[in-house]
Amino acid sequence: IDKFNSMEDYLSWYYGLEGPCKLVFSDQKEKKSLSQEEMIEDFNYLFNQIRDNYPFFGVLKRQYGIDFLGNYSTYLNEVKFCKNEQEFERTMEKIISDLRNDHANIADKKYVEETLNYYSHFWKDPSMYYEFLAMNKESVRNRYQIKGVQSSESLRKNSMKKSQFKEKTGENIETKVIEKDLGLIKVKEMLAEYELSDDMKKLDDFLDKNQDLKAIIIDIRGNSGGNSEYWQKYLLPRLIDKKVSVTNHMFFKGGMRSRLLLESEELGFEKIDNVNLEKMDLEHREDLKDFSYYNKDIIEIYPKKEKEFKGNLYLLVDDGVYSAAEGMANFCKNSKTAKLLGQKTGGDGITLGIINDICPNSGLVFTYTNTLGYSSDGTINEEEKTSPDINTESFNESIDVVKKLEKIGR
C-alpha cells in the first residue's frame, strides 16, 4: 500500500482488480525500538494528515480556545523529549486528545481487530479497502500483536464507514409494551447491514402484534453510532407512514484521504469554488476558507409498503447519542418525524464516518472525522448538536410526558 504516491495511482490499481487480493502475512518479528527521528516522522505524519483533512479547527477554537495547528512547535517538543515508545504513545494520545472529538483517537488493539474484521466485508469500497490493507501492514500487526485478516464476502459498496465499536452485551434491540397503547423500542447500536437481520425480525414481530399502539418511544440514549443505514433504510421505514426528508450540507477539505472517501461514496460533490456560499444561511462561514468540496446531503426516507403502525413517534436522547445515532436524532427533529425528549446530544452526526490512518514507523493507528456537517437550520452539528423538544431528566419522566401528551392511562 505504501507504493502508491497519489490517490490516482491507488485508484488506477484498485479499479483493475477482479477481486480482493490474497494477502500474504509474514511471521511477526520482534519489535525494534523507535529512534527519535522515527518518532518525529510519525508525529509529523499524523499532524499533517489531520491538518489536511480534519474539519473542526474553528469549532475547537470557539469551544475550547485551542489552536491545534498553532501548537505544532509545542507538540513537536513534547515528542522530542520522549525517552521510549511508551512515552511516545502517551504523548501522541495527549496530542490527538486536544481535538476534543470522540472520533479522534489513538486506537487500541480491540478497535484495530474489530475494524479489520468489519472492513473485510467491504473490499468493493475503495476507501475502506485502502484502510483494510493499511491496517494489515506488518508494522500494525507487530505493534498490536494481531493476526492479519483476509477479505471475506463482498457487501454493498455504499455501506457507510462504521464510526465506533461498542462492547456487545445481550440483544441489540429490545421491544416491549410499557402499558396499553404505548410501546418502547430500545436500540443500543446502529448495526451494519450484514448484522441487523435479527433486529428487524424482532421489530417486525413486535409491530405486527401491536398494530394499534397510539405511540412508540424509540430509546437511543447512550447509542454512540455505527452505521447510518440502520435507521435510514431499516428502522424508520418501518415506523413512518409518509415520505420524510431533510437537506443538510457537508464540506470537505482537499487532503488525499478526504478525496478518496468522496470518490468511494460516489456523492454528487462539487468544488466549493463553484458554490455560492453567500446564498446559504450557514453559521461561521469563515470556517470554510480551507475547504475544497461541498455536498448537498439530501436524506429521503420512504415508508415500507406493508407498514402497520400509524401512531406518533418519540425519541429519547442524551449526551451519549453520537455519530450515526446523532444523525438520526438530528433528522427526526428537523423532519418532525419524532418529538425528542431528554438532554442535548453528543454531536458529529452529519458525517461520512471516520478515517483510519497509520503512523509509518510505529504502526500506531489513529482515527479522526472528516466532514464539516451543517444541519438544515444552518448550524454546525458538532458545535450545536441536537437539543430535545422537551427536556427531561429521567426515563420515567420521559414516559410520563409521553403519556400525558398522548392521553394514555386516563
Coordinates of C-alpha atoms in Angstrom, one line a residue:
I1 CA 0.0 0.0 0.0
D2 CA 3.0 2.3 0.5
K3 CA 3.9 2.2 -3.2
F4 CA 1.1 4.5 -4.2
N5 CA 2.2 8.1 -4.4
S6 CA -1.2 9.5 -5.0
M7 CA -4.9 8.8 -4.8
E8 CA -4.9 8.4 -8.6
D9 CA -2.2 5.8 -8.5
Y10 CA -4.1 3.8 -5.9
L11 CA -7.5 4.0 -7.7
S12 CA -5.9 3.0 -11.0
W13 CA -4.6 -0.1 -9.4
Y14 CA -7.8 -0.7 -7.4
Y15 CA -10.2 -0.5 -10.4
G16 CA -8.0 -3.0 -12.2
L17 CA -8.7 -5.7 -9.5
E18 CA -11.1 -8.5 -10.3
G19 CA -11.4 -9.4 -6.7
P20 CA -9.8 -8.8 -3.3
C21 CA -6.1 -9.5 -3.0
K22 CA -4.9 -12.7 -1.3
L23 CA -2.7 -11.3 1.3
V24 CA 0.5 -13.0 2.4
F25 CA 1.4 -12.4 6.1
S26 CA 5.0 -12.9 7.3
D27 CA 5.6 -14.1 10.8
Q28 CA 5.6 -11.4 13.5
K29 CA 9.1 -10.0 14.2
E30 CA 10.5 -8.7 17.4
K31 CA 9.8 -5.0 17.6
K32 CA 12.8 -2.8 17.3
S33 CA 12.8 0.4 19.4
L34 CA 11.8 3.6 17.6
S35 CA 14.5 6.1 17.2
Q36 CA 13.8 9.8 17.9
E37 CA 13.9 10.5 14.2
E38 CA 11.2 7.9 13.6
M39 CA 9.0 9.2 16.4
I40 CA 9.3 12.7 14.9
E41 CA 8.5 11.4 11.5
D42 CA 5.4 9.6 12.9
F43 CA 4.2 12.8 14.7
N44 CA 4.7 14.9 11.6
Y45 CA 2.7 12.4 9.5
L46 CA -0.2 12.4 12.0
F47 CA -0.1 16.2 12.3
N48 CA -0.1 16.7 8.5
Q49 CA -2.9 14.3 7.9
I50 CA -5.1 16.0 10.5
R51 CA -4.2 19.4 9.1
D52 CA -5.1 18.4 5.6
N53 CA -8.4 16.5 6.4
Y54 CA -9.8 17.4 9.8
P55 CA -12.8 19.7 9.7
F56 CA -13.3 21.2 13.2
F57 CA -10.5 23.6 13.9
G58 CA -12.8 26.6 14.1
V59 CA -15.2 24.8 16.4
L60 CA -12.2 23.8 18.6
K61 CA -11.1 27.4 19.0
R62 CA -14.5 28.7 19.8
Q63 CA -15.5 26.0 22.3
Y64 CA -12.1 25.3 24.0
G65 CA -9.7 28.1 23.0
I66 CA -7.3 25.5 21.5
D67 CA -5.3 26.4 18.4
F68 CA -4.3 22.9 17.4
L69 CA -2.3 24.0 14.3
G70 CA -0.7 26.8 16.1
N71 CA 0.5 24.3 18.8
Y72 CA 2.8 22.5 16.3
S73 CA 6.0 23.5 17.9
T74 CA 4.8 22.7 21.4
Y75 CA 3.7 19.2 20.3
L76 CA 6.9 18.6 18.4
N77 CA 9.0 19.5 21.5
E78 CA 6.9 17.1 23.6
V79 CA 7.7 14.3 21.1
K80 CA 11.4 15.2 21.1
F81 CA 11.5 14.6 24.9
C82 CA 10.0 11.1 24.7
K83 CA 12.6 8.6 26.0
N84 CA 10.8 5.4 24.9
E85 CA 7.8 4.1 22.9
Q86 CA 5.5 4.1 26.0
E87 CA 6.1 7.8 26.5
F88 CA 5.8 8.4 22.7
E89 CA 2.4 6.6 22.6
R90 CA 1.1 8.6 25.6
T91 CA 2.3 11.8 24.1
M92 CA 0.5 11.0 20.8
E93 CA -2.7 10.2 22.7
K94 CA -2.4 13.5 24.5
I95 CA -1.8 15.5 21.3
I96 CA -4.8 14.0 19.5
S97 CA -7.0 14.4 22.5
D98 CA -6.6 18.1 22.1
L99 CA -9.0 17.9 19.2
R100 CA -11.8 17.2 21.8
N101 CA -13.6 14.9 19.4
D102 CA -14.7 11.4 20.2
H103 CA -13.8 10.3 16.6
A104 CA -10.2 11.4 17.1
N105 CA -8.2 8.7 18.9
I106 CA -5.1 6.6 19.0
A107 CA -6.6 3.2 18.5
D108 CA -6.2 0.3 20.9
K109 CA -5.9 -3.4 20.0
K110 CA -9.6 -4.2 20.3
Y111 CA -10.5 -1.4 17.9
V112 CA -8.0 -2.4 15.3
E113 CA -9.1 -6.1 15.4
E114 CA -12.8 -5.2 15.1
T115 CA -12.2 -2.7 12.4
L116 CA -10.2 -5.2 10.3
N117 CA -12.9 -7.8 10.7
Y118 CA -15.6 -5.3 9.8
Y119 CA -13.8 -3.8 6.8
S120 CA -13.0 -7.3 5.5
H121 CA -16.6 -7.3 4.2
F122 CA -16.2 -4.2 2.1
W123 CA -13.5 -4.7 -0.5
K124 CA -15.8 -3.1 -3.1
D125 CA -15.4 0.2 -1.4
P126 CA -12.0 1.7 -2.4
S127 CA -11.6 3.9 0.7
M128 CA -12.4 1.1 3.1
Y129 CA -10.2 -1.4 1.2
Y130 CA -7.4 1.1 1.3
E131 CA -7.7 1.3 5.1
F132 CA -8.2 -2.5 5.3
L133 CA -4.8 -3.1 3.5
A134 CA -3.1 -0.4 5.6
M135 CA -4.2 -1.9 8.9
N136 CA -3.0 -5.3 7.7
K137 CA 0.6 -3.9 7.4
E138 CA 3.4 -5.7 9.2
S139 CA 4.1 -2.6 11.4
V140 CA 0.5 -2.6 12.6
R141 CA 0.4 -6.3 13.3
N142 CA 3.6 -6.1 15.2
R143 CA 2.5 -3.1 17.1
Y144 CA -0.8 -4.5 18.3
Q145 CA 0.2 -8.2 18.3
I146 CA -2.6 -9.2 16.0
K147 CA -3.1 -11.6 13.1
G148 CA -3.7 -10.5 9.5
V149 CA -7.2 -10.7 8.1
Q150 CA -8.3 -11.7 4.6
S151 CA -11.2 -10.1 2.7
S152 CA -14.5 -12.1 3.1
E153 CA -17.8 -11.8 1.3
S154 CA -18.4 -8.6 -0.5
L155 CA -21.2 -6.3 0.6
R156 CA -22.8 -3.2 -0.8
K157 CA -20.4 -0.6 -2.0
N158 CA -22.4 2.2 -0.4
S159 CA -22.4 0.8 3.1
M160 CA -21.2 3.6 5.3
K161 CA -18.0 3.5 7.4
K162 CA -18.6 2.4 10.9
S163 CA -17.8 5.1 13.2
Q164 CA -17.3 3.4 16.5
F165 CA -17.4 0.0 18.1
K166 CA -19.1 -0.9 21.3
E167 CA -19.0 -3.8 23.6
K168 CA -21.8 -6.1 22.5
T169 CA -23.8 -7.2 25.6
G170 CA -27.1 -9.0 25.1
E171 CA -29.5 -8.2 22.3
N172 CA -29.0 -5.0 20.3
I173 CA -32.7 -4.2 20.1
E174 CA -35.3 -4.5 22.8
T175 CA -39.1 -4.1 22.3
K176 CA -42.0 -4.1 24.8
V177 CA -45.4 -2.6 25.5
I178 CA -45.0 -0.3 28.5
E179 CA -48.7 -0.2 29.0
K180 CA -51.8 -0.3 26.8
D181 CA -51.3 2.0 23.7
L182 CA -47.6 2.8 24.4
G183 CA -44.7 0.8 23.0
L184 CA -40.9 1.0 23.5
I185 CA -38.0 0.2 21.1
K186 CA -34.5 0.4 22.6
V187 CA -31.6 0.4 20.2
K188 CA -28.1 0.1 21.5
E189 CA -26.1 0.4 18.3
M190 CA -26.7 1.2 14.7
L191 CA -25.6 -2.1 13.2
A192 CA -24.2 -2.7 9.7
E193 CA -26.5 -4.3 7.0
Y194 CA -25.0 -7.7 7.4
E195 CA -25.6 -7.7 11.2
L196 CA -29.2 -6.5 11.5
S197 CA -31.5 -9.3 10.3
D198 CA -32.2 -10.4 13.9
D199 CA -33.1 -6.9 14.9
M200 CA -35.5 -6.3 12.1
K201 CA -37.2 -9.7 12.6
K202 CA -37.8 -8.8 16.2
L203 CA -39.0 -5.4 15.3
D204 CA -41.4 -6.7 12.6
D205 CA -42.8 -9.3 15.0
F206 CA -43.4 -6.6 17.6
L207 CA -45.1 -4.2 15.2
D208 CA -47.2 -7.0 13.8
K209 CA -48.5 -7.9 17.2
N210 CA -49.1 -4.3 18.3
Q211 CA -50.6 -2.5 15.3
D212 CA -52.9 -0.3 17.4
L213 CA -50.4 1.5 19.6
K214 CA -51.1 5.2 19.9
A215 CA -47.4 5.9 20.3
I216 CA -43.9 4.3 20.2
I217 CA -40.9 5.6 22.1
I218 CA -37.5 4.9 20.4
D219 CA -34.8 5.0 23.1
I220 CA -31.3 5.7 21.7
R221 CA -29.8 7.1 24.8
G222 CA -26.2 6.1 25.1
N223 CA -26.1 4.9 21.4
S224 CA -22.7 6.1 20.1
G225 CA -23.4 5.3 16.5
G226 CA -22.4 2.7 14.0
N227 CA -24.0 2.6 10.5
S228 CA -26.5 5.2 9.3
E229 CA -28.2 2.7 7.0
Y230 CA -29.6 1.1 10.1
W231 CA -32.0 3.9 10.8
Q232 CA -32.3 5.3 7.2
K233 CA -33.1 2.1 5.4
Y234 CA -34.4 -0.3 8.0
L235 CA -35.7 1.2 11.3
L236 CA -37.5 4.4 10.3
P237 CA -39.2 3.0 7.1
R238 CA -41.0 0.5 9.4
L239 CA -42.3 3.3 11.6
I240 CA -43.4 6.2 9.3
D241 CA -46.4 6.4 7.0
K242 CA -45.2 9.0 4.5
K243 CA -42.0 10.2 2.9
V244 CA -39.8 12.4 5.1
S245 CA -36.7 14.3 4.1
V246 CA -34.1 16.7 5.3
T247 CA -31.4 18.6 3.5
N248 CA -28.0 19.0 5.2
H249 CA -24.8 20.5 4.0
M250 CA -21.4 18.7 4.0
F251 CA -18.0 20.3 3.4
F252 CA -14.6 18.5 3.0
K253 CA -11.0 19.5 2.8
G254 CA -8.8 18.6 -0.1
G255 CA -6.5 16.1 1.5
M256 CA -5.8 12.8 -0.2
R257 CA -7.8 10.8 2.3
S258 CA -10.8 13.1 2.1
R259 CA -10.8 12.9 -1.7
L260 CA -10.5 9.1 -1.6
L261 CA -13.5 9.0 0.7
L262 CA -15.6 11.2 -1.7
E263 CA -14.7 9.0 -4.6
S264 CA -15.7 5.9 -2.7
E265 CA -19.1 7.3 -1.6
E266 CA -20.0 8.3 -5.2
L267 CA -21.5 11.5 -3.8
G268 CA -22.6 14.3 -6.1
F269 CA -19.9 16.6 -4.6
E270 CA -18.5 19.6 -6.3
K271 CA -15.7 22.1 -5.8
I272 CA -16.5 24.7 -3.3
D273 CA -15.4 27.4 -5.7
N274 CA -18.5 26.6 -7.8
V275 CA -20.9 27.1 -4.8
N276 CA -22.4 30.4 -3.8
L277 CA -21.9 30.2 -0.1
E278 CA -23.4 33.7 0.4
K279 CA -26.8 32.4 -0.5
M280 CA -26.6 29.6 2.1
D281 CA -27.7 30.5 5.6
L282 CA -24.7 29.0 7.4
E283 CA -23.2 30.0 10.7
H284 CA -19.4 30.5 10.8
R285 CA -18.8 30.6 7.1
E286 CA -15.3 31.7 7.9
D287 CA -14.5 28.1 8.9
L288 CA -14.9 27.1 5.2
K289 CA -11.9 29.1 3.9
D290 CA -9.7 26.0 3.9
F291 CA -12.3 23.6 2.4
S292 CA -12.3 22.3 -1.1
Y293 CA -15.5 20.3 -1.7
Y294 CA -19.3 20.5 -1.0
N295 CA -22.1 18.0 -1.0
K296 CA -25.8 18.8 -0.7
D297 CA -26.8 16.0 1.6
I298 CA -30.5 15.1 0.9
I299 CA -31.8 12.3 3.1
E300 CA -35.1 10.9 2.0
I301 CA -36.8 8.1 3.8
Y302 CA -39.9 6.3 2.4
P303 CA -42.2 4.0 4.4
K304 CA -42.4 0.3 3.9
K305 CA -45.5 -0.6 1.9
E306 CA -46.6 -3.2 4.5
K307 CA -46.2 -0.8 7.4
E308 CA -48.9 -1.2 10.0
F309 CA -48.1 1.4 12.8
K310 CA -50.0 4.7 12.4
G311 CA -49.3 6.3 15.7
N312 CA -46.8 9.0 16.9
L313 CA -43.1 8.6 17.5
Y314 CA -41.0 9.9 20.3
L315 CA -37.2 9.7 20.5
L316 CA -35.3 9.6 23.8
V317 CA -31.8 11.2 23.6
D318 CA -28.9 12.2 25.8
D319 CA -25.3 13.3 25.5
G320 CA -24.2 9.7 24.7
V321 CA -26.0 9.9 21.4
Y322 CA -23.2 10.4 18.9
S323 CA -22.2 9.9 15.2
A324 CA -24.7 7.8 13.3
A325 CA -27.2 7.9 16.2
E326 CA -26.8 11.7 16.3
G327 CA -27.6 11.7 12.6
M328 CA -30.9 10.0 13.4
A329 CA -31.7 12.4 16.2
N330 CA -31.0 15.4 14.0
F331 CA -33.0 14.0 11.2
C332 CA -36.0 13.2 13.4
K333 CA -36.1 16.7 14.9
N334 CA -35.7 18.6 11.7
S335 CA -38.1 16.4 9.7
K336 CA -40.5 16.4 12.6
T337 CA -40.6 12.6 12.3
A338 CA -40.5 12.2 16.1
K339 CA -40.6 14.5 19.1
L340 CA -37.3 14.5 21.0
L341 CA -37.2 14.1 24.8
G342 CA -34.2 14.0 27.1
Q343 CA -31.0 16.0 27.0
K344 CA -28.8 17.6 24.3
T345 CA -27.0 15.0 22.2
G346 CA -23.3 14.4 21.6
G347 CA -23.0 15.7 18.0
D348 CA -20.9 14.9 14.9
G349 CA -23.7 13.0 13.2
I350 CA -23.7 14.7 9.8
T351 CA -20.7 12.9 8.6
L352 CA -19.4 10.2 6.3
G353 CA -17.8 8.4 9.3
I354 CA -14.1 8.3 10.2
I355 CA -10.8 8.0 8.6
N356 CA -8.3 5.3 9.9
D357 CA -4.7 6.0 9.2
I358 CA -1.3 4.5 10.2
C359 CA 1.9 6.1 11.5
P360 CA 4.6 4.9 9.1
N361 CA 7.2 3.7 11.7
S362 CA 5.4 2.8 14.9
G363 CA 2.3 1.2 13.2
L364 CA 0.1 3.2 15.6
V365 CA -3.4 3.5 14.1
F366 CA -5.1 6.9 14.6
T367 CA -8.6 7.9 13.7
Y368 CA -10.4 11.2 13.0
T369 CA -13.6 12.6 11.5
N370 CA -13.7 14.1 8.0
T371 CA -16.9 16.1 7.5
L372 CA -17.9 19.6 8.4
G373 CA -21.6 18.9 8.6
Y374 CA -24.2 21.6 8.8
S375 CA -27.8 20.8 9.9
S376 CA -30.7 22.0 7.8
D377 CA -31.0 25.0 10.1
G378 CA -27.5 26.2 9.2
T379 CA -25.8 25.3 12.5
I380 CA -22.7 23.1 12.7
N381 CA -23.9 19.8 14.1
E382 CA -20.7 19.1 16.0
E383 CA -20.9 22.5 17.6
E384 CA -24.6 22.9 18.4
K385 CA -25.5 19.2 18.5
T386 CA -29.3 18.5 18.7
S387 CA -31.5 19.8 21.5
P388 CA -34.6 17.9 22.6
D389 CA -38.0 19.4 22.0
I390 CA -38.8 18.7 25.7
N391 CA -36.1 18.5 28.3
T392 CA -36.5 15.6 30.7
E393 CA -34.1 14.3 33.4
S394 CA -35.0 10.6 33.6
F395 CA -36.6 7.7 31.7
N396 CA -39.6 7.7 34.0
E397 CA -40.2 11.5 33.5
S398 CA -40.0 11.0 29.7
I399 CA -42.6 8.2 29.9
D400 CA -44.9 10.4 32.0
V401 CA -44.5 13.2 29.5
V402 CA -45.4 11.0 26.5
K403 CA -48.4 9.5 28.4
K404 CA -49.7 13.0 29.1
L405 CA -49.3 14.2 25.5
E406 CA -51.0 11.1 24.2
K407 CA -53.7 11.0 26.9
I408 CA -52.7 7.4 27.8
G409 CA -53.8 5.9 31.1
R410 CA -56.5 8.5 31.8

